[in-house]
Tab-separated table of C-alpha atoms in Angstrom:
chain	number	residue	atom	x	y	z
A	521	MET	CA	0.276	-7.497	-10.531
A	522	PRO	CA	-0.438	-10.581	-8.432
A	523	THR	CA	-3.545	-10.364	-6.246
A	524	ILE	CA	-3.388	-12.599	-3.228
A	525	ASN	CA	-5.589	-11.197	-0.524
A	526	GLY	CA	-4.091	-7.660	-0.316
A	527	GLY	CA	-0.613	-9.282	-0.375
A	528	GLU	CA	-0.621	-9.187	3.527
A	529	GLY	CA	-2.602	-12.373	3.730
A	530	ARG	CA	-4.759	-13.754	6.388
A	531	LEU	CA	-5.975	-16.354	8.197
A	532	GLN	CA	-8.995	-18.856	7.315
A	533	ILE	CA	-10.161	-20.615	9.910
A	534	ARG	CA	-13.084	-23.544	9.568
A	535	VAL	CA	-15.106	-24.709	12.346
A	536	THR	CA	-17.442	-28.013	11.744
A	537	VAL	CA	-20.157	-28.571	14.478
A	538	GLU	CA	-21.867	-31.853	15.127
A	539	ASN	CA	-24.672	-32.444	17.452
A	540	GLY	CA	-23.568	-29.617	19.685
A	541	VAL	CA	-19.886	-30.216	19.889
A	542	ILE	CA	-16.782	-28.681	17.488
A	543	VAL	CA	-15.586	-31.846	15.843
A	544	ASN	CA	-13.293	-30.439	13.301
A	545	VAL	CA	-11.117	-27.018	12.885
A	546	THR	CA	-8.973	-26.271	9.813
A	547	LEU	CA	-6.975	-23.463	9.817
A	548	THR	CA	-5.355	-22.444	6.753
A	549	SER	CA	-2.985	-19.514	6.291
A	550	THR	CA	-2.360	-17.132	3.159
A	551	ARG	CA	0.555	-14.936	5.032
A	552	PRO	CA	3.573	-14.665	3.094
A	553	LEU	CA	6.165	-16.384	4.771
A	554	ASN	CA	8.822	-16.043	2.356
A	555	ALA	CA	8.953	-12.206	2.867
A	556	CYS	CA	12.562	-12.046	4.668
A	557	SER	CA	13.848	-13.279	1.121
A	558	VAL	CA	14.008	-9.950	-0.165
A	559	LEU	CA	16.744	-9.306	2.228
A	560	VAL	CA	19.286	-12.059	0.853
A	561	GLY	CA	21.790	-10.923	-1.190
A	562	ARG	CA	21.651	-7.246	0.672
A	563	ARG	CA	24.479	-5.847	2.906
A	564	LEU	CA	23.799	-6.678	6.517
A	565	GLY	CA	23.268	-3.213	7.433
A	566	ASP	CA	21.177	-2.207	4.792
A	567	ALA	CA	18.820	-5.381	5.345
A	568	ILE	CA	18.456	-4.467	8.895
A	569	THR	CA	17.304	-1.197	8.055
A	570	LEU	CA	14.856	-2.440	5.775
A	571	LEU	CA	13.180	-4.514	8.820
A	572	PRO	CA	10.856	-1.965	10.164
A	573	ARG	CA	9.517	-0.885	6.416
A	574	LEU	CA	8.881	-4.573	5.735
A	575	PHE	CA	7.044	-5.357	8.947
A	576	SER	CA	5.168	-2.207	9.609
A	577	LEU	CA	3.366	-3.672	12.652
A	578	CYS	CA	5.607	-4.597	15.545
A	579	SER	CA	8.015	-3.112	13.515
A	580	THR	CA	10.527	-1.938	16.836
A	581	ALA	CA	10.283	-6.014	17.936
A	582	GLN	CA	11.121	-6.754	14.396
A	583	ALA	CA	13.892	-4.402	14.004
A	584	VAL	CA	15.529	-5.443	17.508
A	585	ALA	CA	15.341	-9.133	17.155
A	586	GLY	CA	17.015	-8.307	13.694
A	587	LEU	CA	19.602	-6.335	15.498
A	588	ILE	CA	20.257	-9.117	17.857
A	589	ALA	CA	20.553	-11.798	15.238
A	590	ALA	CA	22.967	-9.311	13.151
A	591	GLU	CA	25.212	-8.582	16.361
A	592	THR	CA	25.193	-12.327	17.554
A	593	ALA	CA	26.214	-12.980	13.893
A	594	LEU	CA	29.205	-10.572	13.812
A	595	GLY	CA	30.257	-11.729	17.500
A	596	PHE	CA	29.156	-8.352	18.993
A	597	THR	CA	27.807	-7.337	22.430
A	598	PRO	CA	26.036	-4.215	22.576
A	599	ALA	CA	26.375	-2.066	25.382
A	600	PRO	CA	23.964	-2.748	28.423
A	601	ALA	CA	22.503	0.995	28.092
A	602	GLN	CA	21.583	0.220	23.942
A	603	VAL	CA	20.125	-2.988	25.361
A	604	ALA	CA	17.975	-1.351	27.879
A	605	ALA	CA	16.758	1.447	25.277
A	606	ARG	CA	15.897	-1.606	22.779
A	607	ARG	CA	14.303	-3.239	25.316
A	608	LEU	CA	12.119	-0.328	26.631
A	609	LEU	CA	11.110	0.785	22.774
A	610	VAL	CA	10.057	-3.130	22.643
A	611	ALA	CA	8.157	-3.068	25.710
A	612	ALA	CA	6.551	0.232	24.622
A	613	GLU	CA	5.349	-1.141	21.710
A	614	ALA	CA	4.005	-4.282	23.148
A	615	LEU	CA	2.167	-2.162	25.595
A	616	ASP	CA	0.435	-0.202	22.702
A	617	GLN	CA	-0.913	-3.297	21.404
A	618	THR	CA	-2.166	-4.985	24.387
A	619	VAL	CA	-3.921	-1.679	25.206
A	620	TRP	CA	-5.301	-1.444	21.627
A	621	ARG	CA	-6.769	-4.662	22.274
A	622	ILE	CA	-8.311	-4.426	25.509
A	623	LEU	CA	-10.004	-1.278	24.831
A	624	LEU	CA	-10.961	-1.262	21.153
A	625	ASP	CA	-11.406	-4.775	20.313
A	626	TRP	CA	-12.451	-6.945	23.225
A	627	PRO	CA	-15.606	-4.345	23.501
A	628	ARG	CA	-16.190	-4.788	19.933
A	629	CYS	CA	-16.447	-8.814	20.828
A	630	VAL	CA	-18.949	-8.499	23.347
A	631	GLY	CA	-21.028	-5.886	21.936
A	632	ALA	CA	-20.041	-2.987	24.133
A	633	VAL	CA	-18.568	0.502	22.929
A	634	SER	CA	-14.971	1.127	22.234
A	635	VAL	CA	-12.611	3.376	24.121
A	636	LEU	CA	-10.610	5.696	21.818
A	637	ASP	CA	-9.693	8.591	23.800
A	638	PRO	CA	-7.444	7.043	26.406
A	639	LEU	CA	-5.937	4.921	23.592
A	640	LYS	CA	-4.738	7.735	21.055
A	641	GLN	CA	-3.603	9.494	24.714
A	642	LEU	CA	-1.124	6.903	25.059
A	643	ARG	CA	-0.462	6.179	21.664
A	644	ARG	CA	1.067	9.786	21.807
A	645	VAL	CA	2.863	9.434	25.018
A	646	LEU	CA	4.337	6.328	23.690
A	647	ALA	CA	5.600	7.686	20.473
A	648	SER	CA	7.286	10.388	22.500
A	649	LEU	CA	9.548	8.012	23.821
A	650	ARG	CA	11.868	7.081	21.444
A	651	PRO	CA	13.063	10.901	20.771
A	652	LEU	CA	14.068	10.929	24.470
A	653	LEU	CA	16.373	8.111	23.901
A	654	PHE	CA	17.549	8.062	20.446
A	655	PRO	CA	17.959	11.597	18.795
A	656	ASP	CA	18.382	9.813	15.430
A	657	PRO	CA	15.082	8.476	14.023
A	658	ALA	CA	17.702	6.145	12.724
A	659	TRP	CA	18.076	4.136	16.094
A	660	ASN	CA	18.132	0.444	14.533
A	661	ARG	CA	21.573	0.626	13.837
A	662	ILE	CA	24.014	-2.475	14.158
A	663	GLY	CA	26.228	-1.957	17.078
A	664	GLY	CA	24.141	0.628	18.376
A	665	ALA	CA	23.007	4.168	17.867
A	666	GLU	CA	23.842	7.608	19.498
A	667	LEU	CA	21.892	7.430	22.969
A	668	THR	CA	21.050	10.136	24.921
A	669	PRO	CA	18.375	9.828	27.293
A	670	ASN	CA	16.509	12.359	28.949
A	671	HIS	CA	15.891	10.828	31.614
A	672	ALA	CA	13.309	13.935	33.500
A	673	GLU	CA	11.160	13.596	30.289
A	674	LEU	CA	11.136	10.052	30.502
A	675	ALA	CA	10.449	9.702	34.149
A	676	ALA	CA	7.318	12.148	33.158
A	677	ALA	CA	6.237	10.036	29.986
A	678	LEU	CA	6.333	7.172	32.013
A	679	ASP	CA	4.073	8.248	34.946
A	680	ALA	CA	1.631	9.512	32.636
A	681	ILE	CA	1.622	5.931	30.603
A	682	GLU	CA	1.228	4.403	33.921
A	683	SER	CA	-1.648	6.678	35.046
A	684	GLY	CA	-3.366	6.473	31.863
A	685	VAL	CA	-3.097	2.785	31.548
A	686	ASN	CA	-4.273	1.896	35.014
A	687	GLU	CA	-7.262	4.408	34.709
A	688	ALA	CA	-8.378	3.128	31.261
A	689	VAL	CA	-7.708	-0.678	31.855
A	690	LEU	CA	-8.217	-1.317	35.708
A	691	GLY	CA	-10.163	1.893	36.797
A	692	ASP	CA	-9.948	2.130	40.405
A	693	GLY	CA	-9.391	-1.182	41.137
A	694	GLN	CA	-6.213	-2.898	42.130
A	695	TRP	CA	-6.008	-6.661	42.131
A	696	VAL	CA	-3.859	-7.916	45.187
A	697	ASP	CA	-5.283	-11.560	45.106
A	698	ARG	CA	-8.277	-13.556	43.803
A	699	ARG	CA	-10.829	-12.105	46.300
A	700	SER	CA	-10.075	-8.260	44.866
A	701	PHE	CA	-9.832	-9.836	41.497
A	702	ASP	CA	-13.439	-11.099	41.725
A	703	HIS	CA	-14.761	-7.768	43.563
A	704	TRP	CA	-13.047	-5.740	40.537
A	705	LEU	CA	-14.844	-8.373	38.028
A	706	ARG	CA	-18.116	-7.750	39.345
A	707	THR	CA	-17.757	-3.684	40.219
A	708	ALA	CA	-15.782	-2.314	37.470
A	709	THR	CA	-16.486	-0.433	34.328
A	710	THR	CA	-13.578	-0.380	32.312
A	711	PRO	CA	-13.728	-2.618	28.879
A	712	ALA	CA	-11.526	-4.707	30.232
A	713	ALA	CA	-13.936	-5.705	33.098
A	714	VAL	CA	-16.705	-5.175	30.942
A	715	THR	CA	-15.458	-8.061	28.566
A	716	LEU	CA	-13.911	-10.614	31.481
A	717	ARG	CA	-17.707	-10.016	33.328
A	718	PHE	CA	-19.279	-11.114	30.040
A	719	VAL	CA	-17.321	-13.998	29.534
A	720	ASP	CA	-17.742	-15.124	33.186
A	721	ASP	CA	-21.502	-14.348	32.936
A	722	ILE	CA	-22.100	-16.634	30.025
A	723	LYS	CA	-19.953	-19.173	31.445
A	724	LEU	CA	-17.159	-19.123	28.627
A	725	SER	CA	-14.686	-19.144	31.253
A	726	ASN	CA	-13.592	-22.308	30.391
A	727	PHE	CA	-14.227	-21.997	26.588
A	728	GLY	CA	-11.148	-22.894	24.847
A	729	ARG	CA	-9.432	-24.726	27.565
A	730	CYS	CA	-6.545	-26.808	26.295
A	731	ALA	CA	-3.677	-29.007	27.113
A	732	VAL	CA	-0.773	-26.995	25.369
A	733	MET	CA	1.588	-25.362	27.391
A	734	PRO	CA	3.422	-22.285	27.558
A	735	LEU	CA	6.611	-22.508	24.991
A	736	SER	CA	9.570	-22.632	27.653
A	737	GLU	CA	12.520	-22.939	25.705
A	738	PHE	CA	12.732	-22.337	21.683
A	739	ASP	CA	12.336	-26.345	20.334
A	740	ALA	CA	11.104	-26.953	16.678
A	741	ASN	CA	9.839	-29.876	17.721
A	742	THR	CA	7.087	-28.992	20.568
A	743	ILE	CA	4.043	-26.494	19.602
A	744	GLY	CA	3.501	-24.572	22.755
A	745	GLU	CA	1.744	-21.205	23.320
A	746	THR	CA	3.660	-17.771	23.208
A	747	GLY	CA	2.039	-14.425	24.483
A	748	ALA	CA	0.771	-13.081	27.511
A	749	LEU	CA	-0.555	-16.260	29.111
A	750	ALA	CA	2.815	-18.366	28.450
A	751	ARG	CA	4.440	-15.397	30.396
A	752	ARG	CA	2.379	-14.640	33.055
A	753	TRP	CA	1.871	-18.443	33.555
A	754	ARG	CA	3.165	-18.487	37.204
A	755	HIS	CA	1.462	-15.194	38.135
A	756	PRO	CA	-0.476	-16.071	41.783
A	757	LEU	CA	-3.691	-14.911	39.959
A	758	ILE	CA	-2.873	-16.556	37.021
A	759	THR	CA	-2.258	-19.716	38.738
A	760	ALA	CA	-5.381	-19.151	40.897
A	761	LEU	CA	-7.590	-19.065	37.539
A	762	ARG	CA	-5.755	-22.201	35.975
A	763	ALA	CA	-7.272	-24.062	38.694
A	764	ASP	CA	-10.610	-23.179	37.918
A	765	TYR	CA	-10.797	-22.431	34.157
A	766	GLY	CA	-7.821	-24.046	32.710
A	767	ASN	CA	-6.167	-21.589	30.074
A	768	GLY	CA	-9.641	-20.836	28.958
A	769	LEU	CA	-10.998	-17.982	27.960
A	770	LEU	CA	-11.078	-16.119	31.376
A	771	THR	CA	-7.619	-17.038	32.201
A	772	ARG	CA	-6.271	-16.089	28.856
A	773	LEU	CA	-7.457	-12.590	28.982
A	774	THR	CA	-7.036	-11.915	32.404
A	775	ALA	CA	-3.190	-12.665	31.281
A	776	ARG	CA	-3.164	-9.744	28.647
A	777	VAL	CA	-4.770	-7.381	31.615
A	778	ILE	CA	-2.010	-8.788	33.929
A	779	GLU	CA	0.817	-7.999	31.033
A	780	SER	CA	-0.347	-4.132	30.690
A	781	SER	CA	0.906	-3.342	34.589
A	782	ALA	CA	3.844	-5.728	33.689
A	783	LEU	CA	5.074	-3.861	30.441
A	784	ILE	CA	4.833	-0.706	32.552
A	785	ALA	CA	7.361	-2.260	35.357
A	786	GLU	CA	9.383	-3.347	32.338
A	787	LEU	CA	9.484	-0.121	30.993
A	788	ARG	CA	10.493	1.235	34.262
A	789	ASN	CA	13.074	-1.314	34.817
A	790	GLN	CA	14.770	-0.836	31.771
A	791	ALA	CA	14.704	3.141	32.124
A	792	LEU	CA	16.880	2.377	35.193
A	793	ALA	CA	19.262	0.955	33.173
A	794	LEU	CA	19.943	3.885	30.757
A	795	SER	CA	22.926	5.729	30.249
A	796	ALA	CA	24.481	7.937	27.337
A	797	ASP	CA	26.436	5.735	24.968
A	798	SER	CA	27.516	6.467	21.219
A	799	GLY	CA	27.197	2.893	19.942
A	800	ILE	CA	29.814	1.594	17.632
A	801	PRO	CA	29.114	1.443	13.673
A	802	LEU	CA	29.721	-2.009	12.597
A	803	ALA	CA	27.713	-2.803	9.363
A	804	GLU	CA	30.420	-1.287	7.235
A	805	THR	CA	33.363	-2.890	8.713
A	806	ALA	CA	31.464	-6.419	8.932
A	807	SER	CA	33.414	-8.878	7.038
A	808	ARG	CA	33.161	-12.129	8.724
A	809	MET	CA	30.629	-15.093	8.172
A	810	GLY	CA	28.401	-16.235	11.155
A	811	MET	CA	25.049	-17.045	11.906
A	812	GLY	CA	22.854	-15.283	14.514
A	813	LEU	CA	19.316	-15.921	16.460
A	814	GLY	CA	17.786	-12.586	17.709
A	815	ILE	CA	14.782	-13.497	20.089
A	816	VAL	CA	12.425	-10.967	21.639
A	817	GLU	CA	9.238	-11.160	23.481
A	818	CYS	CA	6.808	-8.968	21.589
A	819	ALA	CA	3.219	-8.137	22.013
A	820	ARG	CA	1.780	-11.325	20.420
A	821	GLY	CA	4.491	-13.803	21.890
A	822	ARG	CA	8.008	-14.952	21.001
A	823	LEU	CA	9.727	-13.743	17.879
A	824	ILE	CA	12.764	-15.083	16.367
A	825	HIS	CA	14.904	-14.015	13.379
A	826	ARG	CA	17.262	-16.370	12.410
A	827	LEU	CA	20.333	-14.978	9.855
A	828	VAL	CA	23.887	-16.197	8.267
A	829	VAL	CA	26.074	-13.275	7.380
A	830	ALA	CA	29.074	-13.706	5.054
A	831	GLU	CA	31.549	-11.212	3.574
A	832	GLY	CA	28.894	-8.815	4.975
A	833	ARG	CA	25.962	-9.806	3.097
A	834	VAL	CA	23.093	-11.568	4.443
A	835	CYS	CA	22.909	-15.252	2.838
A	836	ASP	CA	19.829	-16.587	4.384
A	837	TYR	CA	17.199	-14.678	6.989
A	838	HIS	CA	14.067	-16.593	8.403
A	839	VAL	CA	11.715	-15.320	10.672
A	840	LEU	CA	9.535	-17.208	13.030
A	841	ALA	CA	6.468	-15.062	14.193
A	842	PRO	CA	4.393	-15.921	17.617
A	843	THR	CA	0.962	-16.385	15.312
A	844	GLU	CA	3.083	-19.725	14.189
A	845	TRP	CA	2.891	-20.553	17.262
A	846	ASN	CA	-0.627	-20.080	18.532
A	847	PHE	CA	-2.378	-20.649	14.897
A	848	HIS	CA	-0.499	-23.528	14.242
A	849	PRO	CA	-2.931	-26.887	13.380
A	850	GLN	CA	-1.734	-28.515	16.519
A	851	GLY	CA	-1.725	-25.024	18.463
A	852	SER	CA	-3.950	-23.306	21.385
A	853	LEU	CA	-6.709	-22.007	18.708
A	854	VAL	CA	-7.220	-25.569	17.110
A	855	CYS	CA	-6.466	-27.402	20.203
A	856	GLY	CA	-8.816	-25.533	21.791
A	857	LEU	CA	-11.877	-25.602	19.900
A	858	THR	CA	-11.549	-29.394	18.803
A	859	GLY	CA	-14.071	-30.949	21.192
A	860	ALA	CA	-15.462	-27.980	22.693
A	861	PRO	CA	-19.329	-28.304	23.419
A	862	VAL	CA	-21.518	-25.235	21.616
A	863	PRO	CA	-21.654	-22.542	24.335
A	864	VAL	CA	-25.529	-21.849	25.295
A	865	GLY	CA	-25.450	-18.409	26.463
A	866	THR	CA	-24.075	-16.821	23.260
A	867	THR	CA	-23.451	-17.641	19.460
A	868	LEU	CA	-20.889	-19.533	18.543
A	869	HIS	CA	-19.143	-17.164	16.400
A	870	GLN	CA	-19.047	-14.847	19.117
A	871	ALA	CA	-17.024	-17.373	21.828
A	872	ILE	CA	-14.751	-18.018	18.861
A	873	GLU	CA	-14.307	-14.575	17.665
A	874	LEU	CA	-13.283	-13.701	21.585
A	875	LEU	CA	-11.125	-16.596	21.515
A	876	ILE	CA	-9.281	-15.665	18.167
A	877	THR	CA	-9.109	-11.954	19.516
A	878	ALA	CA	-7.379	-13.251	23.033
A	879	LEU	CA	-4.628	-15.149	21.058
A	880	ASP	CA	-4.113	-11.918	18.464
A	881	PRO	CA	-3.087	-13.252	15.409
A	882	CYS	CA	-1.032	-10.524	13.781
A	883	VAL	CA	-3.124	-10.430	10.394
A	884	GLY	CA	-6.775	-10.455	10.072
A	885	PHE	CA	-9.157	-13.727	10.067
A	886	GLU	CA	-12.212	-14.930	8.500
A	887	LEU	CA	-14.253	-16.989	10.293
A	888	ALA	CA	-16.654	-20.063	8.932
A	889	ILE	CA	-18.760	-22.526	10.693
A	890	GLU	CA	-20.590	-25.443	9.290
A	891	ALA	CA	-23.111	-27.579	10.837
A	892	ARG	CA	-22.568	-31.209	9.994
B	680	MET	CA	4.575	-12.738	10.004
B	681	CYS	CA	3.031	-8.975	10.534
B	682	ILE	CA	3.745	-7.358	7.243
B	683	ALA	CA	1.865	-4.552	6.502
B	684	ILE	CA	1.950	-3.027	3.331
B	685	PRO	CA	0.591	0.301	2.612
B	686	ALA	CA	-2.679	1.108	1.024
B	687	GLN	CA	-4.092	4.028	-0.846
B	688	VAL	CA	-7.203	5.991	-0.082
B	689	ILE	CA	-9.595	5.910	-2.631
B	690	GLU	CA	-13.104	6.670	-0.839
B	691	LEU	CA	-13.075	9.125	2.068
B	692	ARG	CA	-16.240	8.491	4.193
B	693	GLU	CA	-17.129	10.090	7.848
B	694	THR	CA	-14.762	8.111	10.253
B	695	SER	CA	-13.209	5.646	7.525
B	696	ALA	CA	-11.650	5.493	4.361
B	697	VAL	CA	-11.861	2.831	1.516
B	698	VAL	CA	-8.397	1.777	0.969
B	699	GLU	CA	-6.598	-0.508	-1.847
B	700	ARG	CA	-3.571	-2.385	-1.964
B	701	TYR	CA	-3.155	-5.125	-4.298
B	702	GLY	CA	-6.380	-5.292	-6.008
B	703	GLU	CA	-7.682	-5.433	-2.375
B	704	ARG	CA	-10.067	-3.163	-1.362
B	705	LEU	CA	-10.684	-2.469	2.688
B	706	GLU	CA	-13.161	-0.269	4.949
B	707	VAL	CA	-10.882	1.233	7.688
B	708	SER	CA	-11.157	3.061	10.785
B	709	LEU	CA	-9.485	6.765	10.704
B	710	LEU	CA	-10.167	6.829	14.346
B	711	LEU	CA	-6.668	6.562	15.659
B	712	LEU	CA	-4.868	8.917	13.140
B	713	GLU	CA	-3.830	11.912	14.676
B	714	GLU	CA	-3.249	13.482	10.833
B	715	ALA	CA	-5.743	14.639	8.175
B	716	VAL	CA	-6.203	12.149	5.354
B	717	ALA	CA	-7.456	12.940	1.902
B	718	LEU	CA	-7.992	11.009	-1.296
B	719	GLY	CA	-4.675	9.616	-2.688
B	720	ASP	CA	-2.684	9.300	0.531
B	721	TYR	CA	-1.425	6.048	1.562
B	722	LEU	CA	-1.882	4.574	4.917
B	723	ILE	CA	-0.527	1.675	7.383
B	724	ILE	CA	-3.416	-0.779	8.264
B	725	GLN	CA	-3.632	-2.784	11.057
B	726	ALA	CA	-5.315	-6.348	11.053
B	727	GLN	CA	-6.953	-5.224	8.137
B	728	ARG	CA	-9.120	-2.726	10.288
B	729	TYR	CA	-7.693	0.369	11.623
B	730	ALA	CA	-5.429	3.084	9.511
B	731	VAL	CA	-2.204	3.544	12.048
B	732	ARG	CA	-0.084	5.490	10.404
B	733	LYS	CA	0.458	7.901	6.940
B	734	ILE	CA	3.198	7.694	5.127
B	735	ASP	CA	4.543	9.683	2.400
B	736	PRO	CA	4.082	8.642	-1.404
B	737	GLU	CA	7.604	8.051	-1.660
B	738	GLU	CA	8.170	5.436	1.370
B	739	ALA	CA	4.691	3.507	0.087
B	740	LEU	CA	6.418	3.408	-3.208
B	741	GLU	CA	9.468	2.072	-1.947
B	742	SER	CA	7.608	-0.062	0.457
B	743	TYR	CA	5.569	-1.237	-2.848
B	744	ARG	CA	8.487	-1.960	-4.684
B	745	LEU	CA	9.986	-4.499	-1.566
B	746	PHE	CA	6.517	-6.350	-1.739
B	747	ASP	CA	6.358	-6.791	-5.196
B	748	GLU	CA	9.397	-8.689	-5.111
B	749	ILE	CA	7.921	-10.667	-2.212
B	750	ILE	CA	4.421	-11.663	-3.753
B	751	GLY	CA	6.070	-12.126	-6.908
B	752	ALA	CA	8.252	-15.197	-5.044
B	753	THR	CA	5.260	-16.240	-3.450
B	754	VAL	CA	2.959	-16.467	-6.473
B	755	ALA	CA	5.893	-18.366	-8.180
B	756	ASP	CA	6.820	-20.747	-5.451
B	757	GLY	CA	3.368	-21.738	-4.780
B	758	THR	CA	3.416	-20.674	-1.022
B	759	ALA	CA	0.486	-18.423	-1.277
């Protein structure tokens, strides 16, 4: 049986330091980029059903990107309620991943204590959402599945999510403007505040600052950044922080905190568009030839599926994941590190680990630092 | 891309487990799992650090069949 890093692959990041400055960053990936080759030759409906098994991480976003690509290839437009239900589930998954990073991984990076119980409670409520929309666990059907939203229980679940996230991430503080953010940063005790305060106190706010801009539209010739910072680029607080720190660590981490609130708003918006719908079973009757793109904003950024179907079978399938952008050799991590001075108040390893965690690759990573 | 291959529990510790998949052994936290874990169970791991879900053996074996194809193709075409 072949052995390549457990099959899942990982990122290997090698940083070279000379005279107190990072002079070189090399990034290699052992992630298997051809995972979708196993979908080629399968019936379209079977291939789409397999996606959550292939991509157990962000499986909802992967499933929805595949559904959009398949339905586009077949020339089918799903009912607005089906679209809203899918978007709601994608937002729920992104919220899970975002709060996970903030409560578990950020504190670990700064030597603080991770917070488990609120995350477990949140994950329980988030997991309850799908059955409140789609009674059948096989909700990811081309053309849509039976949708019977339970509005009352959904409203209660969203209230529980909002209060749980606000308490665990923001605490008592509310951000209205830069001034209230600064006050929160100095006084709040949540893992998010502790982490951001650590970054600010040891003067890492600028760390990782670079000229890479957000991906605006899909353009294969441009290396842009995708994810929370790109999505919240024009948020008033992010605009204010960019003026001081560019897209450095403090701005980047703050965007993820803002994201937790924005995703709750997205859940509520999509809930308003829900109504009962029976869906239209398409896969078995699909015979036309077509190409489809499915684009979904998931926790780590823009996820793109592209497929070609002919006579009901998949001829070609490719996925472009957010990690391809943010961990590209000319992407935000490499550009943000190259030329950066070694920080004074902490170890370089800790600073880089924080930056990697803020950019959030979808696989594990190994970091090696060598002095020249 | 975020593929996540099931890993089998080969050793249980207080709040963690040693798991194995495709020759790689990892110690992963069990703190986020709601259900009890036993030796031989199959877990989905996130970022090589946390177990996030337990899956039944049939589902795990189906997943392995898929990933065997992917990893075989990866090794064959040199993309690893």
